[in-house]
Amino acid sequence: MNKITNHMPTEELQAIDAAHHMHPFTTNDELSQKGARIITRADGVTLTDSEGNKILDAMAGLWCVNIGYGRDELADVAARQMRELPYYNTFFMTTHVPGIALAQKLAELAPGDLNHVFFANGGSDANDTNIRMVRTYWAEKGQPERDVIISRWNAYHGSTIGGTSLGGMKGMHGQGSLPIPGIEFIDQPHWWAEGGDTDPEEFGLERARQLEAKILEVGQDKVAAFIAEPVQGAGGVIVAPDSYWPEIQRICDKYDILLIADEVICGFGRTGEWFGSEYYDIKPDIMTVAKGLSSGYAPIGASIVNDKVAKVLDACEFNHGYTYSGHPVACAVALENLRIMEEEGVVNHVKNVAGPYLAEKWHSLADHPMVGETKIVGLMASLALVPEKGSRAPFASDAGTIGFMTRERCFANNLIMRHVGDRMIIAPPLVITTEEIDVLIERARKSLDEAYENVKAAGLLVAAS
Ligand code: PXG
């Protein structure tokens, strides 16, 4: 068998990929017809594909390459750690230096008394850990019937059985007989799509109070926890009205419900604060982290737990763990990533430089004839595509048709901007410069213009009645 290299012709690589590689969230038969785009290298915010195209990655991979591609320091640390101690576990009364150091660093960075770290391999399995943690917490406190976790429709919490169950994506629940028992859902605070005639702040309160209603419906003595992303990422960068989070916090406090903040996307600077919980001034009992923890250079996730919950869990044997919980190489890489973020002031760059600059440019797209609202928090942003300026009516076509057409123009213009339904989203590397933001916006506008022409030509610029 020939060795597969970057130098093989694209079609050959695509054919082998199609024959053997099953892609996530993909209709693989369709992909094999089209051929996957092959990314061969990357540097800073720029990807290079097998045809030599230079693409601005405004999604930071999958919301994770926060310090940008091509940082040799991380490669060096990984190589050094692999030579010194490539693997040892943290079960059975052992530990190792990278695990100790990263746990301490996370306790220092995380707000309040979130001082205890349980490692996982990514966000999905960290959320599985959280399900077992909160249920074990209540069981240990003598309330084992307190096992219901409340989540939100259109949330994303991962792809494992637990992550999918916690997530509110109905298309995912349909595959695999999910959710598991004991998960309940309330509506998302998505004013643009679901707010009707209500004032946004009133709507935010109404959606938060659904949590209270759900607790009372299920019974306070049955509810273990509420889980939510500070800003819904994969759901379409949905930013809740300002009234929402304070009310959620009030309700969690009032009913003594554990609050799990899923910071897999919002954590590590994405919002311009270290954590989305700080941006919204919420006080979670557990935070889920992954992605930006290592800037995607190594797979790692964690549950960061406060003193109250850790005190109970530490007193029992928590029969849970992954072979690679606290993998030394992933821990070493994450530590180096955090060191660079601190040394280079990356969070400050998001808050005071790149964030405000992108916000101004992003909002300027609102004058486009096919753009409804524009939303941005830190360096995560979304815009609603609309058939009729000045109205929140969706397109008559199947949801996602126009978003997909727009994304295709972005691809053609060497910009990775994603669509969720008919909403376009970006989350670029946090180190993006103002010059690179100019290029991003220029390509986004060009792609919107071209998509608009295509949509008109196809007779699809029609609102649903
Ligand atoms: N929680 C949140 C909030 C996430 O965004 C996960 C958990 C799961 O993490 P892992 O590391 O197990 O994937 C995520 C992941 C997309 C997309 O298309 C988003 C994610 C993953 C894959 C695709 O937006 N988020």
XYZ file of N, CA and C in Angstrom, residues 255-425:
513
model
N -34.263 27.492 44.602
C -34.680 26.087 44.710
C -33.506 25.144 45.005
N -32.330 25.726 45.263
C -31.158 24.922 45.594
C -30.853 23.900 44.487
N -30.907 24.383 43.235
C -30.624 23.526 42.073
C -29.172 23.778 41.665
N -28.420 22.715 41.429
C -27.036 22.920 40.987
C -27.046 23.530 39.577
N -26.152 24.474 39.359
C -26.053 25.127 38.047
C -24.777 24.648 37.358
N -24.957 24.044 36.183
C -23.798 23.620 35.382
C -23.679 24.578 34.209
N -22.580 25.316 34.137
C -22.334 26.195 32.992
C -21.463 25.429 32.005
N -21.996 25.171 30.826
C -21.205 24.490 29.800
C -20.387 25.547 29.065
N -19.121 25.618 29.448
C -18.206 26.662 28.956
C -17.309 26.123 27.840
N -17.728 25.023 27.204
C -16.859 24.389 26.207
C -16.504 25.385 25.094
N -17.459 26.196 24.690
C -17.173 27.231 23.695
C -16.848 28.570 24.366
N -17.613 28.944 25.373
C -17.465 30.287 25.965
C -16.203 30.431 26.809
N -15.642 29.332 27.273
C -14.491 29.399 28.166
C -13.212 29.843 27.483
N -12.266 30.295 28.282
C -10.926 30.653 27.823
C -10.922 31.794 26.810
N -11.654 32.840 27.152
C -11.486 34.105 26.431
C -12.462 34.409 25.327
N -13.273 33.454 24.940
C -14.146 33.673 23.777
C -15.049 34.899 23.952
N -15.506 35.132 25.189
C -16.435 36.257 25.426
C -15.719 37.565 25.790
N -14.380 37.502 25.889
C -13.644 38.678 26.358
C -13.385 38.630 27.858
N -13.926 37.630 28.523
C -13.574 37.303 29.912
C -12.992 35.892 29.862
N -12.354 35.470 30.945
C -11.833 34.099 30.917
C -12.967 33.103 30.711
N -14.108 33.372 31.373
C -15.236 32.440 31.250
C -16.532 33.206 30.994
N -17.436 32.569 30.252
C -18.736 33.180 29.982
C -19.498 33.451 31.270
N -19.245 32.630 32.295
C -19.915 32.839 33.589
C -19.542 34.190 34.176
N -18.309 34.633 33.929
C -17.900 35.954 34.425
C -18.561 37.048 33.585
N -18.672 36.803 32.305
C -19.317 37.787 31.425
C -20.745 38.062 31.910
N -21.442 36.993 32.328
C -22.839 37.141 32.763
C -22.993 37.202 34.280
N -21.872 37.171 34.983
C -21.893 37.203 36.435
C -22.778 36.091 37.008
N -22.563 34.878 36.511
C -23.289 33.742 37.083
C -22.322 32.899 37.910
N -22.884 32.152 38.830
C -22.063 31.418 39.797
C -22.349 29.925 39.687
N -21.748 29.292 38.680
C -22.024 27.867 38.518
C -21.413 27.023 39.641
N -22.013 25.855 39.849
C -21.432 24.879 40.770
C -20.422 24.001 40.047
N -20.666 23.821 38.741
C -19.750 23.031 37.909
C -19.618 23.749 36.571
N -18.410 23.806 36.042
C -18.216 24.303 34.676
C -17.650 23.182 33.815
N -18.212 23.006 32.626
C -17.644 22.086 31.649
C -16.683 22.877 30.777
N -15.468 22.387 30.620
C -14.519 23.054 29.713
C -13.883 22.033 28.778
N -13.427 22.494 27.629
C -12.708 21.660 26.649
C -12.125 22.621 25.603
N -12.175 22.260 24.355
C -11.787 23.121 23.220
C -10.636 24.101 23.520
N -10.960 25.345 23.886
C -9.943 26.383 24.083
C -8.961 26.090 25.205
N -9.271 25.116 26.047
C -8.358 24.725 27.124
C -6.973 24.378 26.560
N -6.966 23.680 25.420
C -5.679 23.360 24.770
C -5.580 24.035 23.412
N -6.476 24.973 23.142
C -6.612 25.554 21.803
C -6.727 24.462 20.733
N -7.257 23.313 21.111
C -7.474 22.239 20.142
C -6.206 21.488 19.765
N -5.068 21.811 20.377
C -3.812 21.137 19.997
C -3.747 19.721 20.554
N -4.507 19.436 21.587
C -4.587 18.080 22.132
C -5.982 17.918 22.703
N -6.560 16.701 22.582
C -7.917 16.504 23.117
C -7.911 16.482 24.639
N -8.645 17.388 25.224
C -8.762 17.406 26.690
C -10.007 18.193 27.081
N -10.668 17.765 28.133
C -11.813 18.480 28.676
C -11.777 18.318 30.186
N -12.682 18.990 30.866
C -12.710 18.845 32.327
C -14.028 19.350 32.885
N -14.353 18.846 34.063
C -15.409 19.420 34.892
C -14.688 20.159 36.011
N -14.980 21.441 36.149
C -14.380 22.204 37.247
C -15.483 22.416 38.288
N -15.222 21.955 39.492
C -16.265 21.767 40.505
C -16.015 22.701 41.699
N -17.064 23.244 42.261
C -16.870 24.151 43.409
C -16.680 23.377 44.723
N -16.333 24.123 45.754
C -16.019 23.483 47.040
C -17.206 22.681 47.570
N -18.408 23.250 47.414
C -19.608 22.607 47.966
C -19.812 21.203 47.383
N -19.735 21.101 46.073
C -19.968 19.807 45.412
C -18.783 18.868 45.648
N -17.568 19.422 45.567
C -16.379 18.577 45.736
C -16.335 17.956 47.136
N -16.772 18.721 48.116
C -16.739 18.227 49.505
C -17.547 16.929 49.621
N -18.696 16.900 48.985
C -19.553 15.712 49.049
C -18.947 14.574 48.215
N -18.512 14.899 46.994
C -17.987 13.839 46.121
C -16.674 13.271 46.659
N -15.867 14.126 47.254
C -14.574 13.669 47.764
C -14.727 12.701 48.935
N -15.900 12.704 49.553
C -16.107 11.833 50.714
C -16.572 10.430 50.317
N -16.837 10.229 49.017
C -17.235 8.883 48.579
C -16.308 8.430 47.463
N -16.384 7.145 47.112
C -15.622 6.709 45.944
C -16.492 6.973 44.734
N -16.047 7.872 43.897
C -16.794 8.197 42.678
C -16.292 7.234 41.604
N -17.122 6.253 41.264
C -16.682 5.173 40.371
C -16.775 5.605 38.920
N -15.869 6.439 38.532
C -15.953 7.082 37.231
C -14.556 7.510 36.801
N -14.262 7.452 35.504
C -12.959 7.926 35.022
C -12.667 7.370 33.654
N -11.788 8.029 32.946
C -11.418 7.619 31.595
C -9.923 7.280 31.583
N -9.555 6.309 30.751
C -8.135 5.951 30.648
C -7.274 7.209 30.507
N -7.787 8.134 29.723
C -6.983 9.332 29.442
C -7.398 10.546 30.273
N -8.107 10.339 31.386
C -8.389 11.464 32.293
C -7.063 12.060 32.744
N -6.822 13.311 32.427
C -5.575 13.955 32.833
C -4.377 13.401 32.081
N -4.556 13.139 30.776
C -3.428 12.626 29.979
C -2.256 13.601 30.072
N -1.058 13.110 30.425
C 0.045 14.050 30.676
C 0.399 14.930 29.477
N 0.328 14.368 28.273
C 0.701 15.191 27.107
C -0.360 16.284 26.897
N -1.632 15.904 26.995
C -2.708 16.900 26.822
C -2.629 17.963 27.920
N -2.326 17.542 29.147
C -2.207 18.514 30.252
C -1.046 19.469 29.999
N 0.078 18.940 29.556
C 1.254 19.787 29.313
C 0.954 20.799 28.205
N 0.265 20.332 27.165
C -0.085 21.226 26.056
C -1.060 22.306 26.536
N -2.035 21.908 27.317
C -3.014 22.880 27.823
C -2.325 23.931 28.697
N -1.415 23.466 29.539
C -0.687 24.407 30.413
C 0.086 25.430 29.591
N 0.743 24.945 28.556
C 1.530 25.849 27.710
C 0.600 26.827 26.980
N -0.537 26.327 26.541
C -1.528 27.196 25.885
C -1.978 28.305 26.837
N -2.253 27.929 28.089
C -2.708 28.926 29.066
C -1.581 29.905 29.403
N -0.355 29.391 29.441
C 0.790 30.277 29.699
C 0.882 31.337 28.588
N 0.766 30.885 27.360
C 0.854 31.826 26.231
C -0.302 32.826 26.302
N -1.494 32.328 26.606
C -2.653 33.238 26.674
C -2.423 34.333 27.712
N -1.872 33.943 28.849
C -1.628 34.945 29.896
C -0.507 35.892 29.489
N 0.585 35.297 28.993
C 1.752 36.127 28.664
C 1.417 37.122 27.554
N 0.634 36.687 26.587
C 0.342 37.562 25.447
C -0.948 38.369 25.641
N -1.573 38.218 26.776
C -2.771 39.010 27.064
C -3.895 38.768 26.071
N -4.125 37.501 25.742
C -5.098 37.175 24.694
C -6.531 37.568 25.103
N -6.870 37.351 26.373
C -8.240 37.681 26.793
C -8.460 39.201 26.713
N -7.448 39.931 27.107
C -7.506 41.389 27.005
C -7.624 41.837 25.540
N -6.920 41.148 24.662
C -7.001 41.454 23.224
C -8.442 41.293 22.727
N -9.096 40.218 23.190
C -10.492 40.005 22.776
C -11.373 41.129 23.330
N -11.185 41.428 24.618
C -12.071 42.378 25.268
C -11.886 43.807 24.739
N -10.636 44.186 24.542
C -10.377 45.604 24.267
C -9.945 45.935 22.848
N -9.535 44.934 22.082
C -9.053 45.240 20.728
C -9.910 44.515 19.679
N -9.701 43.206 19.563
C -10.351 42.468 18.471
C -11.877 42.442 18.627
N -12.350 42.268 19.861
C -13.798 42.184 20.086
C -14.523 43.450 19.651
N -14.139 44.612 20.216
C -14.819 45.852 19.815
C -14.676 46.145 18.315
N -13.494 45.831 17.756
C -13.278 46.101 16.326
C -14.202 45.224 15.475
N -14.237 43.917 15.813
C -15.121 43.025 15.063
C -16.581 43.430 15.249
N -16.930 43.842 16.456
C -18.332 44.215 16.722
C -18.756 45.347 15.778
N -17.906 46.354 15.656
C -18.256 47.492 14.802
C -18.441 47.033 13.351
N -17.507 46.215 12.882
C -17.561 45.758 11.476
C -18.736 44.787 11.262
N -18.941 43.937 12.244
C -20.014 42.926 12.119
C -21.370 43.627 12.042
N -21.576 44.587 12.941
C -22.848 45.321 12.934
C -23.026 46.106 11.635
N -21.910 46.462 10.978
C -22.042 47.206 9.717
C -22.668 46.326 8.627
N -22.617 45.009 8.814
C -23.250 44.120 7.823
C -24.776 44.201 7.900
N -25.276 44.810 8.954
C -26.738 44.893 9.124
C -27.398 45.733 8.033
N -26.606 46.496 7.282
C -27.225 47.279 6.190
C -27.437 46.425 4.938
N -26.952 45.181 4.972
C -27.112 44.320 3.797
C -28.581 43.929 3.619
N -29.065 43.910 2.352
C -30.497 43.632 2.152
C -30.967 42.261 2.652
N -30.046 41.304 2.845
C -30.494 39.975 3.278
C -30.138 39.715 4.752
N -29.701 40.749 5.463
C -29.317 40.555 6.871
C -30.352 41.194 7.792
N -30.863 40.396 8.742
C -31.763 40.914 9.776
C -30.909 41.384 10.943
N -30.949 40.668 12.071
C -30.151 41.127 13.216
C -28.701 40.663 13.099
N -27.810 41.407 13.757
C -26.424 40.973 13.949
C -26.196 40.912 15.453
N -25.554 39.836 15.910
C -25.300 39.660 17.345
C -23.831 39.330 17.551
N -23.264 39.808 18.634
C -21.866 39.469 18.929
C -21.597 39.587 20.423
N -20.855 38.624 20.943
C -20.306 38.689 22.303
C -18.832 38.320 22.164
N -17.930 39.188 22.559
C -16.507 38.881 22.430
C -16.181 38.583 20.984
N -15.665 37.368 20.759
C -15.377 36.976 19.369
C -16.246 35.798 18.943
N -17.505 35.834 19.302
C -18.470 34.896 18.718
C -19.655 35.722 18.218
N -20.009 35.508 16.954
C -20.995 36.396 16.348
C -21.923 35.623 15.423
N -23.114 36.190 15.240
C -24.075 35.568 14.330
C -24.865 36.650 13.616
N -25.429 36.282 12.482
C -26.379 37.175 11.815
C -27.517 36.351 11.241
N -28.683 36.946 11.273
C -29.871 36.262 10.744
C -30.051 36.662 9.283
N -30.184 35.664 8.421
C -30.505 35.945 7.015
C -32.026 36.065 6.910
N -32.473 37.074 6.180
C -33.929 37.284 6.086
C -34.346 37.597 4.645
N -35.553 37.186 4.292
C -36.055 37.502 2.951
C -36.569 38.941 2.841
N -37.028 39.487 3.965
C -37.625 40.827 3.941
C -37.016 41.686 5.020
N -36.259 42.660 4.597
C -35.638 43.587 5.551
C -36.713 44.202 6.445
N -36.419 44.309 7.735
C -37.385 44.957 8.627
C -38.413 44.006 9.207
N -38.350 42.734 8.797
C -39.292 41.752 9.349
C -38.491 40.563 9.879
N -39.028 39.887 10.901
C -38.328 38.707 11.417
C -38.876 37.423 10.814
N -39.691 37.553 9.775
C -40.249 36.352 9.136
C -39.130 35.528 8.508
N -39.161 34.207 8.678
C -38.140 33.364 8.044
C -38.418 33.173 6.547
N -37.483 32.538 5.875
C -37.673 32.209 4.458
C -38.746 31.122 4.318
N -39.396 31.126 3.151
C -40.387 30.080 2.865
C -39.703 28.731 2.610
N -38.475 28.786 2.120
C -37.753 27.538 1.801
C -37.419 26.783 3.089
N -37.060 25.499 2.945
C -36.686 24.696 4.115
C -35.594 25.418 4.896
N -35.710 25.416 6.219
C -34.699 26.077 7.055
C -33.309 25.561 6.670
N -32.392 26.463 6.496
C -31.013 26.072 6.176
C -30.676 26.182 4.702
N -31.696 26.273 3.839
C -31.435 26.336 2.394
C -30.594 27.574 2.066
N -31.021 28.717 2.579
C -30.344 29.971 2.235
C -29.006 30.057 2.983
N -28.999 29.551 4.205
C -27.743 29.515 4.969
C -26.696 28.689 4.242
N -27.132 27.560 3.717
C -26.199 26.691 3.000
C -25.678 27.385 1.740
N -26.580 28.036 1.007
C -26.155 28.742 -0.218
C -25.135 29.833 0.136
N -25.338 30.482 1.264
C -24.422 31.551 1.683
C -23.084 30.959 2.103
N -23.149 29.857 2.833
C -21.903 29.217 3.250
C -21.083 28.763 2.041
N -21.758 28.288 1.003
C -21.034 27.855 -0.195
C -20.288 29.022 -0.836
N -20.903 30.207 -0.825
C -20.211 31.385 -1.374
C -19.014 31.733 -0.489
N -19.160 31.588 0.822
C -18.028 31.867 1.726
C -16.860 30.941 1.401
N -17.168 29.656 1.276
C -16.135 28.676 0.929
C -15.427 29.112 -0.348
N -16.234 29.481 -1.362
C -15.666 29.860 -2.659
C -14.783 31.106 -2.520
N -15.085 31.935 -1.543
C -14.296 33.155 -1.328
C -13.236 32.986 -0.227
N -12.909 31.740 0.046
C -11.843 31.439 1.019
C -12.100 31.988 2.418
N -13.343 31.807 2.833
C -13.705 32.181 4.201
C -14.500 31.041 4.822
N -14.063 30.577 5.983
C -14.881 29.593 6.707
C -15.821 30.368 7.623
N -17.076 30.436 7.191
C -18.152 30.973 8.036
C -19.242 29.910 7.968
N -19.773 29.506 9.102
C -20.722 28.400 9.159
C -22.154 28.901 9.081
N -23.079 27.975 8.790
C -24.481 28.331 8.933
C -25.146 27.355 9.881
N -26.090 27.884 10.667
C -26.963 27.033 11.482
C -28.357 27.432 11.039
N -29.017 26.580 10.316
C -30.268 26.994 9.682
C -29.965 28.170 8.769
N -30.736 29.243 8.901
C -30.479 30.426 8.077
C -29.789 31.522 8.890
N -28.959 31.099 9.807
C -28.145 32.018 10.608
C -26.687 31.747 10.288
N -25.915 32.796 10.062
C -24.489 32.625 9.786
C -23.718 32.909 11.074
N -22.682 32.110 11.315
C -21.953 32.263 12.578
C -20.449 32.273 12.357
